[in-house]
Short mmCIF file of C-alpha atoms in Angstrom, two decimals:
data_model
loop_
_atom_site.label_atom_id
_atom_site.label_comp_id
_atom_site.label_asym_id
_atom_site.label_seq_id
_atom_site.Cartn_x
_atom_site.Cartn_y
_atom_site.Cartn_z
CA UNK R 1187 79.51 7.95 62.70
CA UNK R 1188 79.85 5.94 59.28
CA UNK R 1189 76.89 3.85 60.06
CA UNK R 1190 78.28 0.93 58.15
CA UNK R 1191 75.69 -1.73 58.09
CA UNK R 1192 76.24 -5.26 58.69
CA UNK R 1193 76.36 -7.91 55.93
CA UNK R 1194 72.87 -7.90 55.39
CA UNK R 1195 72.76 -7.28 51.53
CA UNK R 1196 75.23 -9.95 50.13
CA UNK R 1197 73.23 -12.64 48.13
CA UNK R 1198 73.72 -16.10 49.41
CA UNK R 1199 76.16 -18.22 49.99
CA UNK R 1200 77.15 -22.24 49.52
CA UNK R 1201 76.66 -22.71 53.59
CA UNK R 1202 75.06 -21.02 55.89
CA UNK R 1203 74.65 -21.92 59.98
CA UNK R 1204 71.38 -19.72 61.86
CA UNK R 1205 71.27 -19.66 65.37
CA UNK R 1206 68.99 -18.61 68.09
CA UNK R 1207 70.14 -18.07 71.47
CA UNK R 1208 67.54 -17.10 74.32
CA UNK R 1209 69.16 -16.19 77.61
CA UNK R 1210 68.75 -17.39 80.77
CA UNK R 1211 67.17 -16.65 84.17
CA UNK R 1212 69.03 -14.43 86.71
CA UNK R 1213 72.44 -14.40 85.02
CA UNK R 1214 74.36 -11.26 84.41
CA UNK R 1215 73.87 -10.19 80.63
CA UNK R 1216 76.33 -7.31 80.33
CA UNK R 1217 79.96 -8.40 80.27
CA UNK R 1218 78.83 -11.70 77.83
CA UNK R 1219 76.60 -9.20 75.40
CA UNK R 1220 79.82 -6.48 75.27
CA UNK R 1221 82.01 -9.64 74.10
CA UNK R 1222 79.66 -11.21 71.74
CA UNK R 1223 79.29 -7.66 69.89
CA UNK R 1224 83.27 -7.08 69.97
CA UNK R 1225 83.48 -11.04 68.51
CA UNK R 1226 80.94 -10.58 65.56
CA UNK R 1227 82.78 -7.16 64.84
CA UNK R 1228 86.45 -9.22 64.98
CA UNK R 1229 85.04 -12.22 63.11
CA UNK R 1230 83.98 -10.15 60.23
CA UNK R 1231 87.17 -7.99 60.26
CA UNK R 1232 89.39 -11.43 60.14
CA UNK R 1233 86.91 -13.01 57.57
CA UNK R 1234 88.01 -9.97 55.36
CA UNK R 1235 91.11 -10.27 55.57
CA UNK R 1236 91.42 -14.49 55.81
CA UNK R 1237 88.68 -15.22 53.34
CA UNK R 1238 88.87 -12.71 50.42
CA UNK R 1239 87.56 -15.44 47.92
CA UNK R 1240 84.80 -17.40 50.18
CA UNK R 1241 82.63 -14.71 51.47
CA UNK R 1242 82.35 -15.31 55.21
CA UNK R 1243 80.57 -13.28 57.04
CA UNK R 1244 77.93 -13.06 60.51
CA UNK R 1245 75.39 -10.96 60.93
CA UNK R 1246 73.64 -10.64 64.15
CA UNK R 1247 70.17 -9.46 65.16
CA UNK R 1248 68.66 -8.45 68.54
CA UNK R 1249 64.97 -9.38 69.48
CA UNK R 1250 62.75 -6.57 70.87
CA UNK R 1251 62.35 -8.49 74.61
CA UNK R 1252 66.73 -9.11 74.52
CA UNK R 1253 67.15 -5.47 73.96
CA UNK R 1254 64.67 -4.46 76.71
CA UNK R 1255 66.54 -7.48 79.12
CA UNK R 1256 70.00 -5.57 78.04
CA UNK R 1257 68.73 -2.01 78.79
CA UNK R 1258 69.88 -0.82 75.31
CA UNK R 1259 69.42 2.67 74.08
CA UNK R 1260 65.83 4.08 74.26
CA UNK R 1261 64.06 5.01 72.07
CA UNK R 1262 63.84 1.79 70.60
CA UNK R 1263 64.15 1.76 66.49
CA UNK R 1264 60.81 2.17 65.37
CA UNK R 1265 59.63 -0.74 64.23
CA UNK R 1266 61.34 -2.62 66.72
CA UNK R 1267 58.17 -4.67 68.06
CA UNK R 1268 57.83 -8.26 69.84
CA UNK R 1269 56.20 -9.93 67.19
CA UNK R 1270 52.67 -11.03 67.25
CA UNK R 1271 50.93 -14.56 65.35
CA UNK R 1272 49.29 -14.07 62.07
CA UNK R 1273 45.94 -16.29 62.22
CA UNK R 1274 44.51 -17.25 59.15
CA UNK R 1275 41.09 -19.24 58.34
CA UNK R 1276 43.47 -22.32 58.15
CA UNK R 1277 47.13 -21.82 58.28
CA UNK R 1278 49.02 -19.26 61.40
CA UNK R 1279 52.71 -17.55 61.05
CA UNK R 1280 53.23 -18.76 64.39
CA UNK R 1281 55.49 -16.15 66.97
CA UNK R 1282 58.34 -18.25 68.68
CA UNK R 1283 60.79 -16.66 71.48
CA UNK R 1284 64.13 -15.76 70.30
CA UNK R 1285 66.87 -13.28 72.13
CA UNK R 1286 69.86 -13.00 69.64
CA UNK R 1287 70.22 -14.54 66.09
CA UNK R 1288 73.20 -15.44 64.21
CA UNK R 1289 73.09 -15.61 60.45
CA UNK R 1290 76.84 -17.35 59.36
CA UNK R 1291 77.55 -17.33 56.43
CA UNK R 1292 80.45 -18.47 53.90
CA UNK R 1293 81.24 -20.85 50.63
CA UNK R 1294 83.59 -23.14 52.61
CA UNK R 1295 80.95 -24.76 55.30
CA UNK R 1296 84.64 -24.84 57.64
CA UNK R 1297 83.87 -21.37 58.23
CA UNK R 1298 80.52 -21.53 59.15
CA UNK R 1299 81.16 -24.12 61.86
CA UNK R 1300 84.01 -22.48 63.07
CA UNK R 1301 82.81 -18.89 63.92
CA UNK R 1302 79.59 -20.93 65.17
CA UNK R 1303 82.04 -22.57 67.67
CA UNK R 1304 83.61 -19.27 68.67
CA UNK R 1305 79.75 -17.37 69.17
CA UNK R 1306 78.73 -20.80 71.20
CA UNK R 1307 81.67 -20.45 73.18
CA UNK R 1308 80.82 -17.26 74.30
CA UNK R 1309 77.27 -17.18 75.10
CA UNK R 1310 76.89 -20.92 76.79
CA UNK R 1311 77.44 -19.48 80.11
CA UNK R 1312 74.65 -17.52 79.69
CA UNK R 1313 72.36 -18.16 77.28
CA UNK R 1314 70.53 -21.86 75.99
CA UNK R 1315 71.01 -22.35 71.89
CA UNK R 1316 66.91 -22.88 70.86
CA UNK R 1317 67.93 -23.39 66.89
CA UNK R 1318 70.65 -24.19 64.82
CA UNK R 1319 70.11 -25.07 61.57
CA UNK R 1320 72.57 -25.53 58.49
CA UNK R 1321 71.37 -24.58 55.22
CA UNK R 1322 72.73 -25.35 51.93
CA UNK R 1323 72.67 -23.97 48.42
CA UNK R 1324 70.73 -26.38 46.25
CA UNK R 1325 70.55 -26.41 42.07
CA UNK R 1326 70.54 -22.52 40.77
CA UNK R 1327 69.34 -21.15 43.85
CA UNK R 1328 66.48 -23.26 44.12
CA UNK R 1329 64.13 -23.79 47.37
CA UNK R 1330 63.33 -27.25 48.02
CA UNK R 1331 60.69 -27.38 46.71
CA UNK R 1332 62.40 -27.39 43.17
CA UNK R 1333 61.90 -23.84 42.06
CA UNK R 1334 64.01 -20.78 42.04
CA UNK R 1335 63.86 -19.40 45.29
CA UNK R 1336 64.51 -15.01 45.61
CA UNK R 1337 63.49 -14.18 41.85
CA UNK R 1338 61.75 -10.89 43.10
CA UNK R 1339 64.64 -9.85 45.53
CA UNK R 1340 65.76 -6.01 44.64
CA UNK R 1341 68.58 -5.60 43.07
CA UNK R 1342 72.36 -3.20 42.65
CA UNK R 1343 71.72 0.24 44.82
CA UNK R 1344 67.82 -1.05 45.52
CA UNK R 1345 69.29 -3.58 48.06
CA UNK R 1346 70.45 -1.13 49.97
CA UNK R 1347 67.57 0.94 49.91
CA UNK R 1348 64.81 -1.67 50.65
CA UNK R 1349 67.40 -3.80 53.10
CA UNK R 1350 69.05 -0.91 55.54
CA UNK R 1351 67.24 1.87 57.23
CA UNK R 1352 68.23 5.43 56.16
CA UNK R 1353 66.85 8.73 57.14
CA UNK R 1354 63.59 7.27 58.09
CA UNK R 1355 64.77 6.66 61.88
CA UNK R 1356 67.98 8.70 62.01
CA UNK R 1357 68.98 7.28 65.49
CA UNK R 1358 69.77 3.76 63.59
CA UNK R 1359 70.67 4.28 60.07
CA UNK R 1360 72.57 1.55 59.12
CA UNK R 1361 70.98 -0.88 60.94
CA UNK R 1362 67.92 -3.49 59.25
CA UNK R 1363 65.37 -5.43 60.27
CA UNK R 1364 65.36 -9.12 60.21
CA UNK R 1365 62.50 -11.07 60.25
CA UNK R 1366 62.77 -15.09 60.43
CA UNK R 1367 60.57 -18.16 59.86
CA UNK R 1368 61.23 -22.18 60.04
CA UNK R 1369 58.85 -23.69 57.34
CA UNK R 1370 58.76 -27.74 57.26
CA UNK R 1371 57.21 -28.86 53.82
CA UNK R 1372 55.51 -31.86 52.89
CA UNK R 1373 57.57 -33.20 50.63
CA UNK R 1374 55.42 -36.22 49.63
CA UNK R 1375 52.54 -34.64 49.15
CA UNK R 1376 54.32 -31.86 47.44
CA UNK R 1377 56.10 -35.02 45.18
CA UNK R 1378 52.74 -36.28 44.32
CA UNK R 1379 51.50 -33.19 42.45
CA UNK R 1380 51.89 -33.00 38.69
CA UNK R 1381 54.61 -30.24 37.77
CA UNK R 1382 51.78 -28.35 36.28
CA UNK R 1383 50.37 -28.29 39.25
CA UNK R 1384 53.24 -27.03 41.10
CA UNK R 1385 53.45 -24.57 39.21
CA UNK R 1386 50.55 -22.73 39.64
CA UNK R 1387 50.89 -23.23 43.18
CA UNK R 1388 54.50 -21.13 42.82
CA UNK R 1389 52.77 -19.10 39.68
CA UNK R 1390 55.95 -19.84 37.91
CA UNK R 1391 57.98 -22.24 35.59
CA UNK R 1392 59.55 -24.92 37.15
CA UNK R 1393 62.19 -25.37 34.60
CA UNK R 1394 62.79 -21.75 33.73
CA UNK R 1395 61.64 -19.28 36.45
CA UNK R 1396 59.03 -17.39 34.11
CA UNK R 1397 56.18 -15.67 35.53
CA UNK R 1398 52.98 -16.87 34.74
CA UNK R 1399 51.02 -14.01 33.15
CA UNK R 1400 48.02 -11.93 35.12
CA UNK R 1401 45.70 -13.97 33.13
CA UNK R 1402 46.88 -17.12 33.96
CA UNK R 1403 48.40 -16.91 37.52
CA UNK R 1404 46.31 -18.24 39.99
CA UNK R 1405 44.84 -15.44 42.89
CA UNK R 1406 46.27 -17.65 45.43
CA UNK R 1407 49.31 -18.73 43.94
CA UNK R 1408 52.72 -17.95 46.03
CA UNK R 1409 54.04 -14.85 43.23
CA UNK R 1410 50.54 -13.15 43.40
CA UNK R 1411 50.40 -12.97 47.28
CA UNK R 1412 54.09 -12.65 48.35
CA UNK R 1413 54.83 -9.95 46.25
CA UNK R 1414 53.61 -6.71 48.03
CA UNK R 1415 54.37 -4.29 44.96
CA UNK R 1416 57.62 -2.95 43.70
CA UNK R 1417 57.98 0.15 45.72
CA UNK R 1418 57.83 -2.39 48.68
CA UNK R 1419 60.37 -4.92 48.69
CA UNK R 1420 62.07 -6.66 51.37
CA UNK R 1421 66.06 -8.72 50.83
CA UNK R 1422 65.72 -12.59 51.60
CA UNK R 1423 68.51 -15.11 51.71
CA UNK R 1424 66.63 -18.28 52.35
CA UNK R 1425 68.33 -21.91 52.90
CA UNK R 1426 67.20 -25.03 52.38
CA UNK R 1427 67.55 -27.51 55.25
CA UNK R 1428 66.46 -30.91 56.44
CA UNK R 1429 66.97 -34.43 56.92
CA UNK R 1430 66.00 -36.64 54.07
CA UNK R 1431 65.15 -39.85 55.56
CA UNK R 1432 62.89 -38.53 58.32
CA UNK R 1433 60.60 -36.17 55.76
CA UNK R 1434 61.89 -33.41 57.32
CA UNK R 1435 63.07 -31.11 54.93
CA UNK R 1436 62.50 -27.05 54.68
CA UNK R 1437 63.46 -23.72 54.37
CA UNK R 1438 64.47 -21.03 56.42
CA UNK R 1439 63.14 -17.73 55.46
CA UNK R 1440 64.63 -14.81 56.46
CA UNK R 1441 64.08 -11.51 55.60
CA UNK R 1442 66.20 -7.84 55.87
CA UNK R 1443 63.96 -5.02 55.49
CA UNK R 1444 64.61 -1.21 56.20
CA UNK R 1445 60.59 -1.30 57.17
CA UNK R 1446 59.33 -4.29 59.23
CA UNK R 1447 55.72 -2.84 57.66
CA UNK R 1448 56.69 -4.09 54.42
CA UNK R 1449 56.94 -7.88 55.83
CA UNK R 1450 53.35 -7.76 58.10
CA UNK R 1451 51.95 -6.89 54.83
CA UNK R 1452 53.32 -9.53 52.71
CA UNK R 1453 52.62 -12.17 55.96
CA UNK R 1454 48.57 -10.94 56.07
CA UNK R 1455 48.49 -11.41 52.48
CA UNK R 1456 49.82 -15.18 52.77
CA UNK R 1457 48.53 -16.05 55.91
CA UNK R 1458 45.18 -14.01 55.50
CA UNK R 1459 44.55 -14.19 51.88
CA UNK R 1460 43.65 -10.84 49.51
CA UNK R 1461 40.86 -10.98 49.70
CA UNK R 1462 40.51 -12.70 53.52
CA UNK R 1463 40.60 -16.65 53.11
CA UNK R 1464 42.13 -16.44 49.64
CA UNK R 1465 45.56 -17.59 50.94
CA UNK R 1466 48.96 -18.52 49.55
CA UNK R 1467 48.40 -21.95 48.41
CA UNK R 1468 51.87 -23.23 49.40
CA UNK R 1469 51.09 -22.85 52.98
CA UNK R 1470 49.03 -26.48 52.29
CA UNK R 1471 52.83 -27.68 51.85
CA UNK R 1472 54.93 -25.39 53.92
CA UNK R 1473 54.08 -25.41 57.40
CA UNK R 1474 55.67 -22.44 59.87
CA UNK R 1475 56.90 -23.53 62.69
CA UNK R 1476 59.07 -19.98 64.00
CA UNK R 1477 58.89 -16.63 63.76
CA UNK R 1478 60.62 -13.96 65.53
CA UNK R 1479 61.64 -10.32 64.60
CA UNK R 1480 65.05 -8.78 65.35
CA UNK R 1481 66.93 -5.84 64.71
CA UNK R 1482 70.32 -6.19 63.40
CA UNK R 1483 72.30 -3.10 64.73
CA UNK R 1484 74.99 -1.21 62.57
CA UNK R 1485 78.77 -2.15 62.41
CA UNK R 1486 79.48 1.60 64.48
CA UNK R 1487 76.60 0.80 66.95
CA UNK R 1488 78.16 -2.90 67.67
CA UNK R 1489 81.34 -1.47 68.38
CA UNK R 1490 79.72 0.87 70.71
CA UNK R 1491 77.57 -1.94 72.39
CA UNK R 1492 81.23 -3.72 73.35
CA UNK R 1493 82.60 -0.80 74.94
#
């Protein structure tokens, strides 16, 4: 077995559609799950060959309580875990039910709706859609917020060694972990703080991306607590999202990891502060309202699931 891994190391695209589906009650999984893996593996396969030039791809992930509703393989990959709420003195990275997730992706939004019409087609009969959101690429890979969103993300070979397990769980090299989190921001109260402010909030440049040094970097700034250390890095491809006129703007974070270990830690450290109530400070602006851990399987293992 090749154990070619899903898409889960391209950087971003323009557009971008994420789903969550949860199944329902007393309805027979099987036969719908073995044609939902054959579709993402066909969908990918076409998008090669259609799309050479817009870079359309879907990857999909499986949650720890779908795979035990399935009766997948056992043992489960190792880190494979239904994921618990991270409480903090004020702020929580709230857990939120989830059984498969869809990350679409492509630089013609056409695609994106399209294969999200094809996986909807599929699983309605059996399965309720909980989250669909369409993200967008925004000014040189900025969050909303208005600052460069990813700067730490690994780079050349290290994506692949920080994004897709290898010999550390044998049974599902190939494979990644993918950990994902609605955040809502207040935009007007983010709006009403002086860029200087801002910025030591991000502990970076707004105009340039430049690191504030140690000196000068607040303990509680966003750079000083999300970054876990280089030897532990973890692949995002966040997307802004909202609707303007109702406030509601945000980001969806999502994370591939070969360790899930490497995200708790990074989560604690925001949600719980280093030292404990010295949080991330943009959690008083960006407000979690999901979070769910899944486990995106290999290309090989996919094919295997459809039978």
């Amino acid at each position: 077995m090749n154990n070619q891994a899903q898409n889960v190391i391209d950087s971003p695209s323009n557009n971008t559609v994420f789903m969550v589906w949860n199944f329902q009650e007393n309805k027979e999984l099987k036969p719908v799950f073995e044609r939902i893996c054959a579709l993402v593996v066909n969908l990918n396969n076409s998008a090669q060959v259609r799309s050479t030039g817009i870079k359309a791809s879907i990857v999909m992930g499986i949650s720890y309580h779908a795979w035990k509703k399935l009766a997948l393989q056992e043992p489960l990959p190792k880190e494979l875990v239904p994921f618990e709420p991270i409480v903090g003195q004020k702020h929580v990275a709230v857990a939120t039910p989830g059984d498969l997730h869809f990350h679409i992706r492509a630089e013609e939004q056409s695609y994106c709706i399209d294969m999200a019409a094809e996986i909807s087609d599929v699983l309605a009969a059996v399965a309720d859609c909980k989250e669909e959101i369409h993200g967008f690429r925004y000014w040189d890979g900025r969050s909303i917020l208005g600052f460069v969103d990813g700067t730490e993300n690994p780079t050349g070979e290290d994506r692949a060694f920080f994004g897709i397990i290898g010999d550390e769980d044998q049974a599902y090299q190939g494979g990644s972990y993918l950990f994902v989190q609605k955040y809502i921001h207040d935009m007007n109260s983010w709006r009403a703080l002086p860029v200087s402010e801002q910025e030591k909030v991000i502990g970076r440049s707004k105009t340039n991306d430049i690191e504030m040094s140690d000196d000068v970097k607040p303990a509680n700034s966003h750079s000083a607590l999300a970054n876990v250390g280089d030897d532990l890095k973890i692949v995002r491809d966040n997307m802004p999202f909202g609707n303007i006129a109702n406030n509601q703007m945000g980001t969806y974070f999502i994370a591939y990891a070969s360790r899930f270990s490497t995200v708790i830690q990074m989560l604690k450290r925001m949600f719980i502060g280093e030292p404990d109530g010295n949080y991330d400070r943009i959690l008083d602006f960006s407000a979690a309202q999901s979070g769910t851990l899944y486990f995106c399987p290999s290309i090989d293992m996919l094919k295997d699931f459809a039978g």
